[in-house]
Every structure is written in structure tokens, then in C-alpha cells.
CSV table of C-alpha atoms and ligand atoms in Angstrom, one decimal:
chain,number,residue,atom,x,y,z
A,1,UNK,CA,24.6,179.3,144.5
A,2,UNK,CA,24.7,175.6,145.0
A,3,UNK,CA,28.4,173.7,142.4
A,4,UNK,CA,25.4,172.4,140.2
A,5,UNK,CA,24.0,175.5,139.0
A,6,UNK,CA,27.8,176.8,138.5
A,7,UNK,CA,28.5,174.0,136.5
A,8,UNK,CA,24.6,174.1,134.0
A,9,UNK,CA,26.0,178.3,134.0
A,10,UNK,CA,29.3,177.7,132.6
A,11,UNK,CA,28.2,175.2,130.4
A,12,UNK,CA,25.5,177.5,129.2
A,13,UNK,CA,28.2,179.6,128.6
A,14,UNK,CA,30.2,177.7,126.7
A,15,UNK,CA,27.5,176.8,124.4
A,16,UNK,CA,26.8,180.4,124.2
A,17,UNK,CA,30.0,181.0,122.9
A,18,UNK,CA,30.3,178.8,120.4
A,19,UNK,CA,27.0,179.1,119.1
A,20,UNK,CA,27.6,183.0,118.2
A,21,UNK,CA,31.0,182.0,116.8
A,22,UNK,CA,28.9,180.7,114.0
A,23,UNK,CA,27.7,177.5,113.1
A,24,UNK,CA,28.8,175.9,109.7
A,25,UNK,CA,26.2,175.7,107.3
A,26,UNK,CA,24.4,171.9,105.8
A,27,UNK,CA,26.8,172.3,102.5
A,28,UNK,CA,24.8,170.7,99.5
A,29,UNK,CA,27.3,168.5,97.4
A,30,UNK,CA,28.3,170.4,95.1
A,31,UNK,CA,29.7,173.0,97.7
A,32,UNK,CA,31.0,169.9,99.6
A,33,UNK,CA,33.2,169.1,96.0
A,34,UNK,CA,35.3,171.7,97.4
A,35,UNK,CA,36.0,171.0,101.4
A,36,UNK,CA,39.0,169.3,101.7
A,37,UNK,CA,38.6,169.2,105.8
A,38,UNK,CA,36.1,168.9,107.5
A,39,UNK,CA,35.6,167.1,111.0
A,40,UNK,CA,34.7,167.4,114.2
A,41,UNK,CA,38.0,168.8,116.0
A,42,UNK,CA,40.6,169.9,114.2
A,43,UNK,CA,43.8,170.5,115.4
A,44,UNK,CA,46.3,173.1,114.0
A,45,UNK,CA,50.3,171.7,114.7
A,46,UNK,CA,53.7,173.7,114.6
A,47,UNK,CA,51.8,176.7,113.4
A,48,UNK,CA,52.9,179.9,112.1
A,49,UNK,CA,50.1,183.0,113.7
A,50,UNK,CA,49.9,186.1,111.9
A,51,UNK,CA,46.9,187.0,114.3
A,52,UNK,CA,45.9,190.0,112.4
A,53,UNK,CA,46.2,192.5,115.1
A,54,UNK,CA,49.6,193.9,113.8
A,55,UNK,CA,51.8,192.1,116.5
A,56,UNK,CA,54.7,189.8,115.1
A,57,UNK,CA,53.8,186.6,114.1
A,58,UNK,CA,54.8,184.0,116.6
A,59,UNK,CA,55.8,180.6,115.8
A,60,UNK,CA,55.8,176.6,116.9
A,61,UNK,CA,51.3,177.4,117.5
A,62,UNK,CA,48.8,175.5,117.9
A,63,UNK,CA,45.4,176.0,117.2
A,64,UNK,CA,42.3,173.7,118.4
A,65,UNK,CA,38.8,174.5,116.1
A,66,UNK,CA,35.0,173.0,117.1
A,67,UNK,CA,31.9,174.1,116.3
A,68,UNK,CA,33.5,176.4,113.7
A,69,UNK,CA,35.4,178.5,116.5
A,70,UNK,CA,38.6,178.1,117.6
A,71,UNK,CA,38.6,176.3,120.8
A,72,UNK,CA,42.0,176.5,122.7
A,73,UNK,CA,45.1,178.3,120.4
A,74,UNK,CA,48.8,178.8,122.2
A,75,UNK,CA,52.5,177.7,122.9
A,76,UNK,CA,52.9,174.3,120.6
A,77,UNK,CA,54.7,173.3,124.2
A,78,UNK,CA,51.3,173.4,126.5
A,79,UNK,CA,48.7,172.9,124.3
A,80,UNK,CA,48.2,169.4,122.7
A,81,UNK,CA,45.8,168.6,120.4
A,82,UNK,CA,43.2,166.7,122.1
A,83,UNK,CA,42.5,163.2,121.8
A,84,UNK,CA,40.6,162.5,118.2
A,85,UNK,CA,41.4,165.6,117.0
A,86,UNK,CA,42.3,165.2,112.7
A,87,UNK,CA,45.9,166.8,113.3
A,88,UNK,CA,47.1,169.1,110.5
A,89,UNK,CA,51.5,169.6,110.5
A,90,UNK,CA,52.1,173.3,109.6
A,91,UNK,CA,55.1,173.3,110.0
A,92,UNK,CA,57.4,175.9,108.2
A,93,UNK,CA,53.5,177.4,107.3
A,94,UNK,CA,51.4,180.2,108.8
A,95,UNK,CA,47.6,181.3,110.2
A,96,UNK,CA,46.7,184.3,108.9
A,97,UNK,CA,42.7,185.6,109.7
A,98,UNK,CA,40.6,185.3,107.0
A,99,UNK,CA,40.8,188.4,104.5
A,100,UNK,CA,37.9,190.7,106.2
A,101,UNK,CA,37.4,192.9,102.3
A,102,UNK,CA,35.4,196.3,101.5
A,103,UNK,CA,35.6,197.0,98.3
A,104,UNK,CA,35.0,193.9,96.6
A,105,UNK,CA,31.7,193.6,93.5
A,106,UNK,CA,29.7,190.3,91.8
A,107,UNK,CA,30.3,191.9,88.2
A,108,UNK,CA,33.5,193.3,85.4
A,109,UNK,CA,34.1,195.3,82.6
A,110,UNK,CA,33.3,193.0,80.1
A,111,UNK,CA,32.2,195.2,77.0
A,112,UNK,CA,31.6,198.9,76.5
A,113,UNK,CA,29.6,199.9,79.3
A,114,UNK,CA,28.5,197.2,80.1
A,115,UNK,CA,29.3,195.2,83.2
A,116,UNK,CA,29.3,191.5,83.1
A,117,UNK,CA,27.7,189.4,86.2
A,118,UNK,CA,30.2,187.4,86.8
A,119,UNK,CA,29.1,186.7,90.7
A,120,UNK,CA,28.7,183.0,90.6
A,121,UNK,CA,32.9,182.4,89.6
A,122,UNK,CA,33.9,185.7,91.5
A,123,UNK,CA,32.4,184.2,94.8
A,124,UNK,CA,34.8,180.9,94.3
A,125,UNK,CA,37.2,182.9,93.5
A,126,UNK,CA,37.4,185.7,96.5
A,127,UNK,CA,37.4,182.5,98.6
A,128,UNK,CA,40.5,180.5,97.4
A,129,UNK,CA,42.9,183.5,98.0
A,130,UNK,CA,41.3,183.3,101.5
A,131,UNK,CA,38.7,186.3,101.8
A,132,UNK,CA,36.2,184.9,104.4
A,133,UNK,CA,34.3,188.2,104.7
A,134,UNK,CA,33.7,190.7,101.9
A,135,UNK,CA,31.6,193.9,101.3
A,136,UNK,CA,30.5,194.4,97.9
A,137,UNK,CA,31.3,197.9,97.1
A,138,UNK,CA,28.3,198.4,95.0
A,139,UNK,CA,26.3,196.1,92.9
A,140,UNK,CA,24.8,197.1,88.2
A,141,UNK,CA,23.1,193.8,89.3
A,142,UNK,CA,19.9,194.5,91.6
A,143,UNK,CA,19.3,191.3,93.5
A,144,UNK,CA,22.5,189.8,92.6
A,145,UNK,CA,24.5,190.1,96.0
A,146,UNK,CA,21.8,189.9,97.8
A,147,UNK,CA,21.0,186.3,96.6
A,148,UNK,CA,23.9,184.9,96.9
A,149,UNK,CA,24.9,186.6,100.2
A,150,UNK,CA,21.5,184.6,100.9
A,151,UNK,CA,22.8,180.7,98.9
A,152,UNK,CA,26.4,181.4,101.0
A,153,UNK,CA,25.2,181.7,104.0
A,154,UNK,CA,22.0,178.8,103.7
A,155,UNK,CA,26.1,176.2,102.1
A,156,UNK,CA,24.3,177.0,99.0
A,157,UNK,CA,27.5,178.4,97.3
A,158,UNK,CA,30.8,178.5,98.4
A,159,UNK,CA,31.9,182.1,99.5
A,160,UNK,CA,32.8,184.5,102.1
A,161,UNK,CA,30.2,186.0,104.4
A,162,UNK,CA,28.7,189.0,102.5
A,163,UNK,CA,27.4,192.0,103.2
A,164,UNK,CA,25.2,192.8,100.1
A,165,UNK,CA,25.7,196.6,99.1
A,166,UNK,CA,22.4,197.7,97.3
A,167,UNK,CA,22.5,198.9,93.8
A,168,UNK,CA,24.5,202.3,94.0
A,169,UNK,CA,23.2,205.8,94.7
A,170,UNK,CA,24.0,207.7,92.1
A,171,UNK,CA,22.6,211.3,90.7
A,172,UNK,CA,22.1,211.5,86.2
A,173,UNK,CA,24.6,209.0,84.9
A,174,UNK,CA,25.2,208.1,81.0
A,175,UNK,CA,25.8,204.0,82.4
A,176,UNK,CA,22.5,201.6,81.4
A,177,UNK,CA,23.1,199.5,84.5
A,178,UNK,CA,22.0,202.3,87.4
A,179,UNK,CA,19.7,203.5,87.9
A,180,UNK,CA,19.2,207.5,88.2
A,181,UNK,CA,17.9,209.2,91.3
A,182,UNK,CA,15.5,211.7,91.2
A,183,UNK,CA,15.5,213.6,94.6
A,184,UNK,CA,16.3,213.0,98.0
A,185,UNK,CA,13.0,211.2,98.0
A,186,UNK,CA,14.0,208.8,96.0
A,187,UNK,CA,17.1,208.5,97.7
A,188,UNK,CA,15.3,207.6,100.9
A,189,UNK,CA,12.8,205.7,99.0
A,190,UNK,CA,15.7,203.9,97.4
A,191,UNK,CA,17.4,202.8,100.6
A,192,UNK,CA,14.1,201.7,102.5
A,193,UNK,CA,13.4,199.8,99.4
A,194,UNK,CA,16.8,197.7,98.8
A,195,UNK,CA,16.6,197.1,102.9
A,196,UNK,CA,13.7,195.3,102.5
A,197,UNK,CA,15.5,193.2,99.9
A,198,UNK,CA,18.0,192.0,101.7
A,199,UNK,CA,20.8,194.6,101.5
A,200,UNK,CA,23.1,195.4,104.6
A,201,UNK,CA,25.4,198.1,103.0
A,202,UNK,CA,24.7,200.9,100.4
A,203,UNK,CA,27.3,202.4,98.5
A,204,UNK,CA,26.7,206.4,97.2
A,205,UNK,CA,28.4,207.2,93.9
A,206,UNK,CA,29.9,210.0,91.6
A,207,UNK,CA,27.1,212.3,90.9
A,208,UNK,CA,24.6,212.6,93.8
A,209,UNK,CA,24.2,215.4,95.5
A,210,UNK,CA,24.2,216.3,99.0
A,211,UNK,CA,20.5,216.2,100.5
A,212,UNK,CA,20.6,213.1,98.4
A,213,UNK,CA,23.4,211.3,100.2
A,214,UNK,CA,21.6,213.2,103.2
A,215,UNK,CA,18.7,211.4,103.0
A,216,UNK,CA,20.8,208.6,102.3
A,217,UNK,CA,22.7,208.2,105.1
A,218,UNK,CA,19.5,209.4,107.3
A,219,UNK,CA,17.7,205.7,106.1
A,220,UNK,CA,20.4,203.4,106.2
A,221,UNK,CA,21.1,204.6,110.0
A,222,UNK,CA,18.1,204.4,110.7
A,223,UNK,CA,18.0,200.5,109.5
A,224,UNK,CA,21.3,199.8,111.4
A,225,UNK,CA,23.0,200.1,108.0
A,226,UNK,CA,26.0,201.3,106.6
A,227,UNK,CA,26.6,203.5,103.5
A,228,UNK,CA,30.1,204.2,101.8
A,229,UNK,CA,30.5,206.7,98.7
A,230,UNK,CA,32.8,206.5,95.2
A,231,UNK,CA,32.5,210.4,95.3
A,232,UNK,CA,33.0,214.0,93.0
A,233,UNK,CA,30.2,216.0,93.2
A,234,UNK,CA,30.2,216.2,97.2
A,235,UNK,CA,33.6,216.1,98.4
A,236,UNK,CA,34.6,214.1,101.5
A,237,UNK,CA,34.5,217.4,104.2
A,238,UNK,CA,31.0,217.8,103.8
A,239,UNK,CA,30.2,213.4,103.3
A,240,UNK,CA,31.8,213.6,106.3
A,241,UNK,CA,29.5,215.8,108.1
A,242,UNK,CA,26.5,214.9,106.7
A,243,UNK,CA,27.5,211.0,107.9
A,244,UNK,CA,29.1,209.3,106.1
A,245,UNK,CA,30.4,205.9,107.0
A,246,UNK,CA,33.2,205.6,104.8
A,247,UNK,CA,35.1,206.9,102.0
A,248,UNK,CA,36.0,204.7,98.9
A,249,UNK,CA,39.3,204.5,96.7
A,250,UNK,CA,41.3,206.5,98.7
A,251,UNK,CA,41.8,210.3,98.7
A,252,UNK,CA,42.0,209.9,95.2
A,253,UNK,CA,37.9,210.8,94.5
A,254,UNK,CA,38.6,214.0,96.7
A,255,UNK,CA,37.2,216.9,94.8
A,256,UNK,CA,38.3,219.3,98.1
A,257,UNK,CA,40.8,220.1,96.6
A,258,UNK,CA,39.4,221.8,93.4
A,259,UNK,CA,39.4,225.5,92.8
A,260,UNK,CA,35.9,227.1,92.6
A,261,UNK,CA,34.3,223.5,93.7
A,262,UNK,CA,30.3,224.1,92.3
A,263,UNK,CA,28.7,222.3,95.1
A,264,UNK,CA,26.9,219.7,94.2
A,265,UNK,CA,28.1,219.2,90.8
A,266,UNK,CA,31.6,216.9,90.1
A,267,UNK,CA,34.1,218.6,88.2
A,268,UNK,CA,35.4,215.2,86.7
A,269,UNK,CA,36.9,212.7,88.1
A,270,UNK,CA,40.3,214.6,86.2
A,271,UNK,CA,40.3,217.5,87.8
A,272,UNK,CA,40.0,216.3,91.6
A,273,UNK,CA,43.1,213.5,90.8
A,274,UNK,CA,45.1,216.5,88.8
A,275,UNK,CA,44.7,218.2,92.8
A,276,UNK,CA,45.8,215.4,94.8
A,277,UNK,CA,48.7,214.6,92.8
A,278,UNK,CA,49.9,217.9,93.9
A,279,UNK,CA,48.9,217.5,97.4
A,280,UNK,CA,51.0,218.3,100.3
A,281,UNK,CA,50.6,215.2,102.7
A,282,UNK,CA,51.9,216.8,105.8
A,283,UNK,CA,49.9,220.3,104.0
A,284,UNK,CA,48.0,222.3,106.3
A,285,UNK,CA,44.7,221.7,104.0
A,286,UNK,CA,45.1,217.7,104.0
A,287,UNK,CA,46.0,217.4,107.5
A,288,UNK,CA,42.8,219.2,108.1
A,289,UNK,CA,40.4,216.9,105.8
A,290,UNK,CA,42.3,214.2,108.1
A,291,UNK,CA,41.4,215.7,111.0
A,292,UNK,CA,37.9,216.1,109.8
A,293,UNK,CA,37.3,212.5,109.0
A,294,UNK,CA,39.2,210.9,112.3
A,295,UNK,CA,37.2,213.0,114.1
A,296,UNK,CA,33.8,212.2,112.5
A,297,UNK,CA,35.1,208.5,112.4
A,298,UNK,CA,35.5,208.3,108.8
A,299,UNK,CA,37.0,205.0,107.6
A,300,UNK,CA,39.4,205.1,104.5
A,301,UNK,CA,38.9,202.1,101.5
A,302,UNK,CA,42.3,201.6,99.8
A,303,UNK,CA,42.2,200.2,96.7
A,304,UNK,CA,45.2,200.2,95.1
A,305,UNK,CA,45.3,196.8,92.9
A,306,UNK,CA,42.8,199.1,90.8
A,307,UNK,CA,45.1,202.3,90.1
A,308,UNK,CA,47.5,199.4,89.8
A,309,UNK,CA,46.1,198.4,86.1
A,310,UNK,CA,45.6,202.5,85.7
A,311,UNK,CA,50.5,203.4,86.6
A,312,UNK,CA,52.5,202.3,83.4
A,313,UNK,CA,55.6,200.3,84.3
A,314,UNK,CA,53.3,198.0,87.0
A,315,UNK,CA,53.9,193.8,86.7
A,316,UNK,CA,51.3,192.0,85.2
A,317,UNK,CA,48.6,191.4,87.5
A,318,UNK,CA,48.1,188.1,88.8
A,319,UNK,CA,44.6,185.8,87.3
A,320,UNK,CA,44.2,186.4,84.5
A,321,UNK,CA,44.8,182.8,83.3
A,322,UNK,CA,40.8,182.4,85.0
A,323,UNK,CA,39.4,185.1,82.8
A,324,UNK,CA,37.7,183.4,79.2
A,325,UNK,CA,40.7,183.9,76.2
A,326,UNK,CA,39.3,187.3,74.5
A,327,UNK,CA,38.4,188.8,78.2
A,328,UNK,CA,41.8,188.1,79.0
A,329,UNK,CA,43.0,189.6,75.7
A,330,UNK,CA,40.8,192.5,76.2
A,331,UNK,CA,42.7,193.4,79.2
A,332,UNK,CA,46.8,192.5,78.4
A,333,UNK,CA,45.4,195.0,74.9
A,334,UNK,CA,44.5,197.9,77.8
A,335,UNK,CA,47.4,197.1,79.5
A,336,UNK,CA,49.7,197.7,76.8
A,337,UNK,CA,48.3,200.8,76.0
A,338,UNK,CA,48.2,201.7,79.8
A,339,UNK,CA,52.8,200.6,79.4
A,340,UNK,CA,53.3,203.2,76.7
A,341,UNK,CA,51.3,206.6,77.7
A,342,UNK,CA,54.0,209.0,79.0
A,343,UNK,CA,51.7,211.3,80.2
A,344,UNK,CA,49.8,209.1,82.7
A,345,UNK,CA,49.3,210.3,85.8
A,346,UNK,CA,48.9,207.8,87.4
A,347,UNK,CA,52.8,207.8,87.3
A,348,UNK,CA,52.2,210.3,90.4
A,349,UNK,CA,48.6,209.4,91.6
A,350,UNK,CA,50.1,206.0,92.8
A,351,UNK,CA,52.6,206.8,95.5
A,352,UNK,CA,51.1,210.1,96.0
A,353,UNK,CA,48.4,206.8,97.1
A,354,UNK,CA,50.2,205.6,98.8
A,355,UNK,CA,51.7,208.7,100.8
A,356,UNK,CA,48.1,209.8,101.1
A,357,UNK,CA,47.1,206.2,103.1
A,358,UNK,CA,50.3,205.6,105.2
A,359,UNK,CA,49.6,209.9,106.5
A,360,UNK,CA,45.7,209.0,107.1
A,361,UNK,CA,46.4,205.5,109.2
A,362,UNK,CA,48.9,207.3,111.2
A,363,UNK,CA,46.7,210.3,112.5
A,364,UNK,CA,44.5,207.7,113.5
A,365,UNK,CA,42.2,207.2,111.0
A,366,UNK,CA,40.5,203.6,110.5
A,367,UNK,CA,42.3,202.5,107.1
A,368,UNK,CA,39.9,199.1,105.3
A,369,UNK,CA,41.0,197.3,102.1
A,370,UNK,CA,39.4,196.4,99.3
A,371,UNK,CA,40.1,195.6,95.4
A,372,UNK,CA,37.7,197.2,92.8
A,373,UNK,CA,37.5,194.8,90.1
A,374,UNK,CA,36.4,197.5,87.9
A,375,UNK,CA,38.2,200.1,85.6
A,376,UNK,CA,39.9,198.4,82.0
A,377,UNK,CA,39.9,195.0,84.2
A,378,UNK,CA,43.2,193.0,85.2
A,379,UNK,CA,41.5,193.1,88.6
A,380,UNK,CA,40.8,189.6,89.7
A,381,UNK,CA,39.0,188.3,92.5
A,382,UNK,CA,41.0,186.7,95.0
A,383,UNK,CA,44.4,187.1,93.5
A,384,UNK,CA,43.8,190.5,93.7
A,385,UNK,CA,43.2,191.0,97.9
A,386,UNK,CA,46.7,189.3,97.6
A,387,UNK,CA,48.2,191.5,95.3
A,388,UNK,CA,46.0,194.5,98.0
A,389,UNK,CA,48.1,193.6,100.8
A,390,UNK,CA,51.4,193.4,99.1
A,391,UNK,CA,50.5,197.1,97.7
A,392,UNK,CA,50.1,197.9,101.3
A,393,UNK,CA,53.3,197.2,102.3
A,394,UNK,CA,54.7,198.7,99.1
A,395,UNK,CA,52.9,202.1,100.3
A,396,UNK,CA,54.5,201.9,103.4
A,397,UNK,CA,53.2,199.6,106.0
A,398,UNK,CA,55.2,196.2,107.9
A,399,UNK,CA,53.8,193.4,106.7
A,400,UNK,CA,51.6,192.3,110.0
A,401,UNK,CA,49.9,196.0,109.9
A,402,UNK,CA,48.9,195.5,105.9
A,403,UNK,CA,47.6,192.2,106.7
A,404,UNK,CA,45.6,194.5,110.3
A,405,UNK,CA,44.9,196.6,107.3
A,406,UNK,CA,42.5,193.2,105.7
A,407,UNK,CA,41.2,190.9,108.5
A,408,UNK,CA,41.0,193.3,111.7
A,409,UNK,CA,40.1,196.3,110.5
A,410,UNK,CA,37.7,194.8,108.5
A,411,UNK,CA,35.7,193.7,111.1
A,412,UNK,CA,36.2,196.5,113.2
A,413,UNK,CA,34.2,198.4,110.3
A,414,UNK,CA,31.8,196.3,109.7
A,415,UNK,CA,31.3,195.7,113.7
A,416,UNK,CA,32.1,191.6,113.7
A,417,UNK,CA,35.8,192.7,115.2
A,418,UNK,CA,34.2,190.2,118.3
A,419,UNK,CA,33.5,187.4,116.1
A,420,UNK,CA,35.6,188.2,113.1
A,421,UNK,CA,39.1,189.7,111.9
A,422,UNK,CA,42.1,188.6,114.6
A,423,UNK,CA,42.8,185.0,115.9
A,424,UNK,CA,41.5,184.5,119.0
A,425,UNK,CA,40.5,182.1,121.9
A,426,UNK,CA,36.6,182.4,121.0
A,427,UNK,CA,36.6,183.5,117.7
A,428,UNK,CA,35.5,182.2,114.5
A,429,UNK,CA,37.7,179.9,112.9
A,430,UNK,CA,38.4,181.5,109.7
A,431,UNK,CA,41.8,181.3,109.1
A,432,UNK,CA,44.2,180.8,105.8
A,433,UNK,CA,46.6,178.7,105.4
A,434,UNK,CA,49.3,180.0,104.0
A,435,UNK,CA,53.0,178.4,102.6
A,436,UNK,CA,56.1,179.9,103.9
A,437,UNK,CA,56.0,183.4,106.3
A,438,UNK,CA,54.0,186.9,105.2
A,439,UNK,CA,55.4,187.9,108.1
A,440,UNK,CA,58.9,188.1,106.3
A,441,UNK,CA,58.1,188.0,102.4
A,442,UNK,CA,54.4,189.1,102.2
A,443,UNK,CA,55.0,187.6,98.3
A,444,UNK,CA,53.5,184.4,100.7
A,445,UNK,CA,50.1,185.5,100.8
A,446,UNK,CA,49.6,184.1,97.2
A,447,UNK,CA,50.0,180.5,98.1
A,448,UNK,CA,47.1,179.5,99.8
A,449,UNK,CA,46.9,176.5,100.3
A,450,UNK,CA,44.0,175.8,102.5
A,451,UNK,CA,40.9,178.2,103.4
A,452,UNK,CA,39.3,177.6,106.7
A,453,UNK,CA,34.9,179.3,107.3
A,454,UNK,CA,33.6,178.7,110.3
A,455,UNK,CA,36.3,175.9,111.0
A,456,UNK,CA,35.5,174.3,107.8
A,457,UNK,CA,37.9,174.3,105.0
A,458,UNK,CA,38.3,175.0,102.0
A,459,UNK,CA,40.3,173.5,98.9
A,460,UNK,CA,41.3,176.7,96.8
A,461,UNK,CA,42.7,174.5,94.4
A,462,UNK,CA,39.8,172.5,93.3
A,463,UNK,CA,37.6,176.2,93.7
A,464,UNK,CA,40.1,177.2,90.7
A,465,UNK,CA,40.2,175.5,89.0
A,466,UNK,CA,36.2,175.1,88.5
A,467,UNK,CA,36.5,178.4,87.3
A,468,UNK,CA,39.8,178.3,85.7
A,469,UNK,CA,38.9,179.6,81.5
A,470,UNK,CA,35.9,180.3,82.0
A,471,UNK,CA,36.1,183.6,84.2
A,472,UNK,CA,33.4,186.1,82.0
A,473,UNK,CA,30.8,183.4,81.1
A,474,UNK,CA,29.1,183.6,84.9
B,501,ZN,ZN1,33.8,199.8,92.4
């Protein structure tokens, strides 16, 4: 081979690496208004890097961003900012990967039995909070998840890259905004229809039967898509055997330990949760279930944020000021009611959720995380994603482990860990700059200064200001 030829190949390989990382789209002016860093070459210097793998933080690093990717990273003594680069000195600040969160929603409980469709403001809040990739965990709006995903990819909306989940796959229930599956054939048809419409993920819900779940799993897998579940009628062990990819809400939706559980019948979420609150994380029944999930490579999604809002004695959740005033008041009333509930099962259940999720991860399970902005409200996109990291630390994970669960683990589940989820040369430049050191003080994850998505730096303050006081309208 002639030398010129291998040079050409090297250049082609380099170009392929860059394009694999993903060039940012052409943004509209409306999106550009939220961008504060956009240059051909950006060098972040004197940065503390928390790389998302769980490794200890590294001090005084230089990161060079070019073409949407991390072109170079290393010790500041070795890696210098290239000539002409836009240099940002991050002395005292940290860089971590963009968050990859997998139980997000574009809707919020606004009234009795009704979910307001708030995708327009939510995608801004998610991005402002440091989320650069997210999976919605079920939708109650039909097409908005898919439409917003497409608009974000095309540069017409600011927001995280999105796995858009189809409307819930559920059996008969009383929710106005959800379809009730008729049978397994209907589950297959729904799967096919929504995949054709552009959905990239599925979510089974509490009343689905085993036959319907099996049909949905087959249809999703046939198309190379994944399916998760917030279950009740089907146990975790049954779902694992059917081939589900992920289970939502840690173990708090498991009905595996309910005595006399009837097949395909939901005994009520509370009945399941009473058995979970009393479960021994070192006992054989729980260990056997964990082994089954680990052996079958079923991931588990931690959503501690939503459960915290049900638990008396917890701090007021962050971010409530972005809500429309009546929605904020509505949550504050719920918060007071929760505080006065002496009998709440969650007083036991939240610490148990901590222990069970830790045991699952310790046994080799893939623990991933999301926030679930539902329940009685108070789980605010972006803010709650940061809170979820704090709660994982409270659960007993080290700060860098908690960050890994919310970055690389999510990317691994989505099958995109070669491209996103950690900070390494050649990977997409999805980065969160925070003031402080979250590897020591986890609350510093709240101090987000810039969110880089494909190397373009978004301004969280502007994103939040654009929706503040209006979240609830759109
Ligand atoms: Zn949810």
C-alpha cells in the first residue's frame, strides 16, 4: 500500500469517527437564543473531570471539543488548547457527562384524572438540568413525544436527544387518556402501529396480561426496540421470563411476593408495596428474584424522586417556582397532607427502596435512573434529575457511582454507550459544567452552568427563564 493511500484512509477513519459522534443540526433562531457557546473548536481548561464510569475525578484536565465530539482530553500539562480555540477556564468547576435519564415524561398531573401535556416547557427544563439524552417512560398524548423528538433532532426545539415511547400498553383501567388493550393481537397491532409512527420505545402498564405483554415484547424486539414496564398484574419474574428489557420504579411495583397473587390480576399497587416494605434484602426470596433479573439481563429503573414526594418528613422538592401558581399551590397542599400522614407506608418504603436497589446493583444488575414527573406533582423536570442523583447517594452509592447510574448506565441500556454516557476521546461532546465538586459534595450537581449537547453549549438560566411561572400551560 502506498503511503498516500494510508494517509487517505486515516483521514477517512477520523472523519467517520467524528460523524459517528454526531454533528449538531442547524438550529433555528428560536433555539439559538438559548445557546451561549458555539464555536468550531472549544477548549475547556483546568477542569475537574468526572467521566461517568465511576472512576475518581481527575483534576486540571483539558477537553478539546471539535465537530460535536471530544477531540482530545488529558492532563492540562500535556494537552494544550489548540490555536484559535474558544478557551473556557473552568478552575474550581467540574465537567461530567450529560445525564441519560430513562423515566421521563412530557406530561404532568394538572387536575383530577388529567395530565397536562407540557412537552414544550419540559424539554427545556430537562436540558437546563443537564439531561442530554432521555427516554420517555410512557406517554398519554399520542404523538407529542415522537413529534418533539423529531423537532429536537432537526434543531427546531431545544432539548435532550429523545427515545420517544409509544402510548402505554395497558389493560382495562379508568384513565381517560389511555387506550385499553383488548387482547394480545391488539397489543401486537399497537406495537406495530406506533413503531411505524416513529416511537422508539415501549412501556407496559399495570393491567396488562402476560399474553399481551408477550405479544408486545415480540413486536418490539422484532423491530430492534426495547420495552419496559410499570407492572402489577404481571410479576417481575414472569416479565423477565417473557423477555421484558427493563422494570420501572425499582422493586416498588413488584407483586412477586403477594400471597395468593392471581395470574394476570393486579392485586393493587399497595398490596405489592406492603410486601416490599417487609421484604428482607438478604433473604432468599429476594435474592432469587434478583438472580433471575440479572441472569436475563433485565435492567431496573430507579425513580426515587417520585417516591420521595409521597414520603412524610422529606424536604420540599426543588424547582417548584417554575410552576404556574395554582399548580404550585396544589402541590404544596399535597405536601402538607403527606407531612401529616402518620400511617404512611412510604416511611418504611423509601429506605427499603434504597436498600433493594443497592442490593440489585451489588449483585451485578444494571441499575438505571429516571424521575417520573407524575404522582401528586412536585417532580419537576431537570431539577428532579439532579435530585435523583442526590437520592442515589443517600441510598448508599458513592457520588461517582450515582453519577454513573445517571449517565453511562443509561447509555448502556439504550445501546448507545459507544457514543454517549461517559467522557472519553471520540465520544459525543454531551457535557455538563457545574460549579463545584460533585464528586465530594453531591448537591453541587444543582449548580449547572452550561450544558453541552453535541459540543454546543446551552444556557440553563435562559432555558429556565423562558418557562418560569408558566409550566402548566404548555
Ligand atoms: Zn412514569
